[in-house]
Amino acid sequence: MKVLVPVKRVLDYNIKPRPRQDGMGVELSGLKMSMNPFDEIAMEAAVRLKEAGMAEEVIAVTCGPASSQETLRTAMALGADRSFHVESPADIEPLNVARLLAAVARRESIQLVICGKQAIDDDSNQTGQMLAALLGWPQATFASAIELDPLGTMRVTREIDGGLEIVSLRLPAVITADLRLNEPRFATLPNIMKAKKKPLDLLTPEQLEVGIQPHLQCLQVFEPPARKSGILVKDVEELVLRLRNEAKVI
Ligand code: AMP
């Protein structure tokens, strides 16, 4: 079984995002970029399947500009065997990413795709779902546990409102990884060195016969209004008085 793990290069989760001066996006220049944290979890799940002898090959793929190759090297240091860089603009929208991923999945005869549940930059939470629809495959989103039996049936525990849901699906399928699926490993120095020699192949949307014209236009990116500062009250009586006379339901 071949497992495909789509990984996205995003602003590191420790950095507070700020709108660009032109108000048309988030400032990225000179800031630390990393692999989307949910994609690290997806990669860990795929590598564990390989280590358990349930997968033969783990392939990482990213859609983005040349700088995204750094994220593929990280993916290979974490255990991917090889990777594809599909050249595209950094702000490519989820539907077009899903179309490119579907083309890669068909071309590579993939049996399982494990995506992150969402990219922390656009918070879209759309790509895995649209990919499953485009491929006509079953999907299990927000996975917090996966078990694969040797006959190709997957049992996936999903985190849903108010509890857990367990679904069973036959491969080929798309899974999206939630936070509690696993704790990803760190890339060790020897594995970072080995990753430099692993195959990284370049693909273009034209080679995959996928048009990536945008369907969405960003009109503005701005920060939410700053919260007003609080006030100190001298005692409980004043608190109750103020709550009664001044507090409003928003
Ligand atoms: P999103 O729908 O944008 O929230 O992203 C959900 C998941 O789709 C991510 O966690 C990745 O696994 C995958 N994904 C999104 N954008 C890209 C991209 N540009 N390249 C590769 N994978 C992506």
Short mmCIF file of C-alpha atoms and ligand atoms in Angstrom, two decimals:
data_model
loop_
_atom_site.label_atom_id
_atom_site.label_comp_id
_atom_site.label_asym_id
_atom_site.label_seq_id
_atom_site.Cartn_x
_atom_site.Cartn_y
_atom_site.Cartn_z
CA MET A 1 0.00 0.00 0.00
CA LYS A 2 1.21 3.50 -0.89
CA VAL A 3 0.29 6.34 1.45
CA LEU A 4 0.22 9.96 0.28
CA VAL A 5 0.64 12.73 2.86
CA PRO A 6 -0.03 16.30 1.66
CA VAL A 7 2.03 18.80 3.66
CA LYS A 8 1.73 22.58 3.65
CA ARG A 9 4.31 25.23 4.53
CA VAL A 10 2.74 27.74 6.88
CA LEU A 11 3.76 30.54 9.24
CA ASP A 12 5.16 28.84 12.36
CA TYR A 13 2.47 28.39 15.02
CA ASN A 14 4.55 30.33 17.59
CA ILE A 15 4.43 33.51 15.52
CA LYS A 16 1.52 35.92 15.87
CA PRO A 17 0.19 36.61 12.38
CA ARG A 18 -0.08 40.26 11.29
CA PRO A 19 -1.79 41.64 8.19
CA ARG A 20 0.49 42.91 5.43
CA GLN A 21 0.64 46.66 4.96
CA ASP A 22 -1.38 46.46 1.74
CA GLY A 23 -4.15 44.63 3.69
CA MET A 24 -4.25 41.86 1.10
CA GLY A 25 -2.69 39.02 3.07
CA VAL A 26 -0.63 38.02 6.10
CA GLU A 27 2.96 39.27 6.51
CA LEU A 28 5.36 36.38 5.90
CA SER A 29 8.61 38.06 4.92
CA GLY A 30 11.54 37.22 7.19
CA LEU A 31 9.34 35.11 9.48
CA LYS A 32 9.84 31.48 10.48
CA MET A 33 7.85 29.03 8.37
CA SER A 34 7.16 25.40 9.34
CA MET A 35 5.18 22.35 8.35
CA ASN A 36 1.49 22.74 9.22
CA PRO A 37 1.26 21.02 12.67
CA PHE A 38 -1.66 18.76 11.64
CA ASP A 39 0.42 17.57 8.67
CA GLU A 40 3.19 16.48 11.07
CA ILE A 41 0.56 14.34 12.80
CA ALA A 42 -0.62 12.96 9.43
CA MET A 43 3.00 12.14 8.52
CA GLU A 44 3.54 10.38 11.85
CA ALA A 45 0.42 8.25 11.27
CA ALA A 46 1.66 7.24 7.81
CA VAL A 47 5.17 6.42 9.08
CA ARG A 48 3.71 4.30 11.89
CA LEU A 49 1.69 2.32 9.31
CA LYS A 50 4.91 1.68 7.42
CA GLU A 51 6.78 0.68 10.58
CA ALA A 52 3.93 -1.74 11.40
CA GLY A 53 4.38 -3.35 7.97
CA MET A 54 0.96 -2.10 6.74
CA ALA A 55 2.36 0.34 4.14
CA GLU A 56 5.19 -0.10 1.65
CA GLU A 57 5.82 3.52 0.83
CA VAL A 58 5.05 6.95 2.27
CA ILE A 59 5.05 9.82 -0.24
CA ALA A 60 4.87 13.49 0.76
CA VAL A 61 3.47 16.14 -1.57
CA THR A 62 3.23 19.90 -1.37
CA CYS A 63 1.67 22.52 -3.64
CA GLY A 64 3.39 25.89 -3.41
CA PRO A 65 6.37 27.99 -4.47
CA ALA A 66 10.00 26.76 -4.52
CA SER A 67 10.42 27.53 -0.79
CA SER A 68 7.92 24.71 -0.02
CA GLN A 69 10.66 22.21 -0.84
CA GLU A 70 12.06 22.86 2.63
CA THR A 71 8.84 21.36 4.06
CA LEU A 72 9.25 18.29 1.85
CA ARG A 73 12.79 17.78 3.21
CA THR A 74 11.31 17.94 6.73
CA ALA A 75 8.65 15.40 5.71
CA MET A 76 11.38 13.07 4.44
CA ALA A 77 13.40 13.58 7.65
CA LEU A 78 10.27 12.49 9.54
CA GLY A 79 10.07 9.28 7.49
CA ALA A 80 8.58 9.91 4.01
CA ASP A 81 10.41 7.82 1.38
CA ARG A 82 10.11 10.36 -1.43
CA SER A 83 8.20 13.49 -2.33
CA PHE A 84 6.59 15.66 -5.00
CA HIS A 85 6.67 19.41 -5.25
CA VAL A 86 3.79 20.69 -7.37
CA GLU A 87 4.72 24.23 -8.40
CA SER A 88 1.95 26.71 -7.64
CA PRO A 89 1.40 30.10 -6.04
CA ALA A 90 1.59 30.23 -2.21
CA ASP A 91 -2.06 31.34 -1.96
CA ILE A 92 -3.48 28.49 -4.06
CA GLU A 93 -7.01 27.78 -2.83
CA PRO A 94 -8.19 24.46 -1.31
CA LEU A 95 -10.27 23.32 -4.31
CA ASN A 96 -7.27 23.68 -6.62
CA VAL A 97 -4.97 21.96 -4.10
CA ALA A 98 -7.50 19.10 -3.92
CA ARG A 99 -7.55 18.83 -7.72
CA LEU A 100 -3.75 18.67 -7.90
CA LEU A 101 -3.63 16.10 -5.08
CA ALA A 102 -6.27 13.98 -6.82
CA ALA A 103 -4.12 13.94 -9.96
CA VAL A 104 -1.02 12.90 -7.97
CA ALA A 105 -3.01 10.20 -6.12
CA ARG A 106 -4.26 8.72 -9.42
CA ARG A 107 -0.83 8.92 -11.07
CA GLU A 108 0.89 7.16 -8.13
CA SER A 109 -1.90 4.55 -7.54
CA ILE A 110 -2.28 5.70 -3.94
CA GLN A 111 -4.47 3.65 -1.60
CA LEU A 112 -4.56 5.99 1.38
CA VAL A 113 -4.25 9.76 1.70
CA ILE A 114 -3.70 11.20 5.18
CA CYS A 115 -4.14 14.99 5.28
CA GLY A 116 -4.08 17.34 8.23
CA LYS A 117 -7.57 18.32 9.34
CA GLN A 118 -6.83 21.96 8.52
CA ALA A 119 -4.04 24.31 7.59
CA ILE A 120 -3.43 26.79 10.42
CA ASP A 121 -2.93 29.68 7.98
CA ASP A 122 -6.24 29.69 6.12
CA ASP A 123 -8.19 27.46 8.59
CA SER A 124 -10.16 26.22 5.60
CA ASN A 125 -10.68 22.59 6.65
CA GLN A 126 -11.77 21.78 3.09
CA THR A 127 -8.95 20.10 1.18
CA GLY A 128 -9.29 16.51 2.47
CA GLN A 129 -13.07 16.54 2.06
CA MET A 130 -12.91 17.90 -1.49
CA LEU A 131 -10.11 15.48 -2.39
CA ALA A 132 -12.24 12.50 -1.29
CA ALA A 133 -15.19 13.82 -3.33
CA LEU A 134 -13.03 14.35 -6.45
CA LEU A 135 -11.59 10.82 -6.18
CA GLY A 136 -14.98 9.28 -5.27
CA TRP A 137 -13.36 7.70 -2.19
CA PRO A 138 -14.75 7.36 1.34
CA GLN A 139 -13.45 9.84 3.90
CA ALA A 140 -13.03 9.94 7.67
CA THR A 141 -12.24 13.44 8.94
CA PHE A 142 -10.94 14.54 12.39
CA ALA A 143 -9.37 11.12 13.07
CA SER A 144 -8.10 10.56 16.61
CA ALA A 145 -7.33 6.84 16.15
CA ILE A 146 -6.89 4.60 13.12
CA GLU A 147 -6.64 0.82 12.81
CA LEU A 148 -6.09 -0.96 9.54
CA ASP A 149 -6.84 -4.65 9.07
CA PRO A 150 -4.90 -6.76 6.54
CA LEU A 151 -7.95 -6.93 4.22
CA GLY A 152 -7.90 -3.15 3.69
CA THR A 153 -10.67 -2.05 6.02
CA MET A 154 -9.94 0.93 8.20
CA ARG A 155 -11.57 1.64 11.55
CA VAL A 156 -11.35 5.33 12.34
CA THR A 157 -12.31 7.05 15.58
CA ARG A 158 -13.52 10.58 14.84
CA GLU A 159 -13.74 13.49 17.23
CA ILE A 160 -17.19 14.96 16.89
CA ASP A 161 -19.25 17.42 18.96
CA GLY A 162 -19.95 15.85 22.32
CA GLY A 163 -18.07 12.59 21.81
CA LEU A 164 -16.42 10.10 19.52
CA GLU A 165 -17.73 8.33 16.45
CA ILE A 166 -16.21 5.12 15.05
CA VAL A 167 -16.52 4.54 11.32
CA SER A 168 -15.34 1.73 9.10
CA LEU A 169 -14.23 2.39 5.53
CA ARG A 170 -12.65 0.42 2.74
CA LEU A 171 -9.51 1.60 1.01
CA PRO A 172 -8.79 3.58 -1.07
CA ALA A 173 -9.79 6.35 1.31
CA VAL A 174 -8.94 9.81 2.63
CA ILE A 175 -8.34 10.43 6.34
CA THR A 176 -7.78 13.83 7.97
CA ALA A 177 -5.71 13.90 11.16
CA ASP A 178 -6.90 15.59 14.36
CA LEU A 179 -4.68 16.71 17.24
CA ARG A 180 -5.00 13.57 19.38
CA LEU A 181 -4.17 11.03 16.64
CA ASN A 182 -0.54 10.81 17.85
CA GLU A 183 2.42 12.80 19.08
CA PRO A 184 4.73 13.36 16.12
CA ARG A 185 8.41 12.49 16.47
CA PHE A 186 11.19 15.05 16.06
CA ALA A 187 13.47 14.81 13.04
CA THR A 188 16.87 13.56 14.22
CA LEU A 189 20.09 14.97 12.75
CA PRO A 190 21.01 11.70 10.95
CA ASN A 191 17.49 11.59 9.44
CA ILE A 192 17.76 15.25 8.35
CA MET A 193 21.02 14.34 6.58
CA LYS A 194 19.47 11.22 4.98
CA ALA A 195 16.47 13.28 3.80
CA LYS A 196 18.76 15.42 1.64
CA LYS A 197 19.41 12.36 -0.55
CA LYS A 198 15.80 11.15 -0.85
CA PRO A 199 14.03 11.78 -4.20
CA LEU A 200 12.15 15.08 -4.56
CA ASP A 201 10.41 15.33 -7.95
CA LEU A 202 9.06 18.49 -9.47
CA LEU A 203 5.63 18.53 -11.13
CA THR A 204 3.65 21.35 -12.71
CA PRO A 205 -0.14 21.75 -12.84
CA GLU A 206 0.19 21.48 -16.66
CA GLN A 207 1.88 18.05 -16.35
CA LEU A 208 -0.99 16.97 -14.11
CA GLU A 209 -3.49 18.52 -16.58
CA VAL A 210 -5.08 20.61 -13.83
CA GLY A 211 -6.03 24.28 -14.29
CA ILE A 212 -5.53 26.29 -11.12
CA GLN A 213 -7.45 29.48 -11.90
CA PRO A 214 -8.74 30.93 -8.61
CA HIS A 215 -12.46 30.93 -7.79
CA LEU A 216 -12.04 33.23 -4.80
CA GLN A 217 -10.73 36.76 -4.46
CA CYS A 218 -9.32 38.06 -1.19
CA LEU A 219 -10.79 41.51 -0.59
CA GLN A 220 -9.14 42.42 2.70
CA VAL A 221 -7.21 40.99 5.64
CA PHE A 222 -7.38 42.90 8.91
CA GLU A 223 -6.91 42.34 12.64
CA PRO A 224 -9.94 42.02 14.90
CA PRO A 225 -10.63 45.18 16.96
CA ALA A 226 -8.48 45.35 20.09
CA ARG A 227 -10.33 44.44 23.30
CA LYS A 228 -11.09 47.38 25.59
CA SER A 229 -9.12 47.24 28.82
CA GLY A 230 -10.97 46.00 31.93
CA ILE A 231 -11.71 47.98 35.10
CA LEU A 232 -11.06 47.15 38.76
CA VAL A 233 -14.08 47.27 41.09
CA LYS A 234 -13.60 47.90 44.80
CA ASP A 235 -15.97 45.25 46.18
CA VAL A 236 -18.70 42.71 45.39
CA GLU A 237 -21.47 45.30 45.87
CA GLU A 238 -19.98 47.51 43.16
CA LEU A 239 -19.53 44.47 40.90
CA VAL A 240 -23.19 43.49 41.28
CA LEU A 241 -24.31 47.08 40.74
CA ARG A 242 -22.26 47.44 37.58
CA LEU A 243 -23.39 44.07 36.27
CA ARG A 244 -27.02 45.04 36.84
CA ASN A 245 -26.77 48.54 35.33
CA GLU A 246 -23.98 48.38 32.77
CA ALA A 247 -23.37 44.83 31.56
CA LYS A 248 -24.87 44.12 28.13
CA VAL A 249 -25.51 40.82 26.40
CA ILE A 250 -23.46 40.96 23.21
P1 AMP B 1 -7.10 23.28 4.47
O1 AMP B 1 -8.27 22.68 3.77
O2 AMP B 1 -6.45 24.41 3.68
O3 AMP B 1 -7.42 23.70 5.89
O4 AMP B 1 -5.94 22.15 4.56
C1 AMP B 1 -6.22 20.84 5.05
C2 AMP B 1 -5.07 19.93 4.72
O5 AMP B 1 -4.90 19.84 3.29
C3 AMP B 1 -3.69 20.35 5.22
O6 AMP B 1 -3.50 19.97 6.57
C4 AMP B 1 -2.76 19.59 4.27
O7 AMP B 1 -2.70 18.22 4.63
C5 AMP B 1 -3.53 19.71 2.94
N1 AMP B 1 -3.11 20.91 2.20
C6 AMP B 1 -3.69 22.13 2.18
N2 AMP B 1 -3.00 22.99 1.38
C7 AMP B 1 -1.95 22.29 0.89
C8 AMP B 1 -0.87 22.59 0.01
N3 AMP B 1 -0.71 23.81 -0.54
N4 AMP B 1 0.01 21.60 -0.28
C9 AMP B 1 -0.13 20.36 0.25
N5 AMP B 1 -1.12 20.02 1.09
C10 AMP B 1 -2.03 20.96 1.40
#
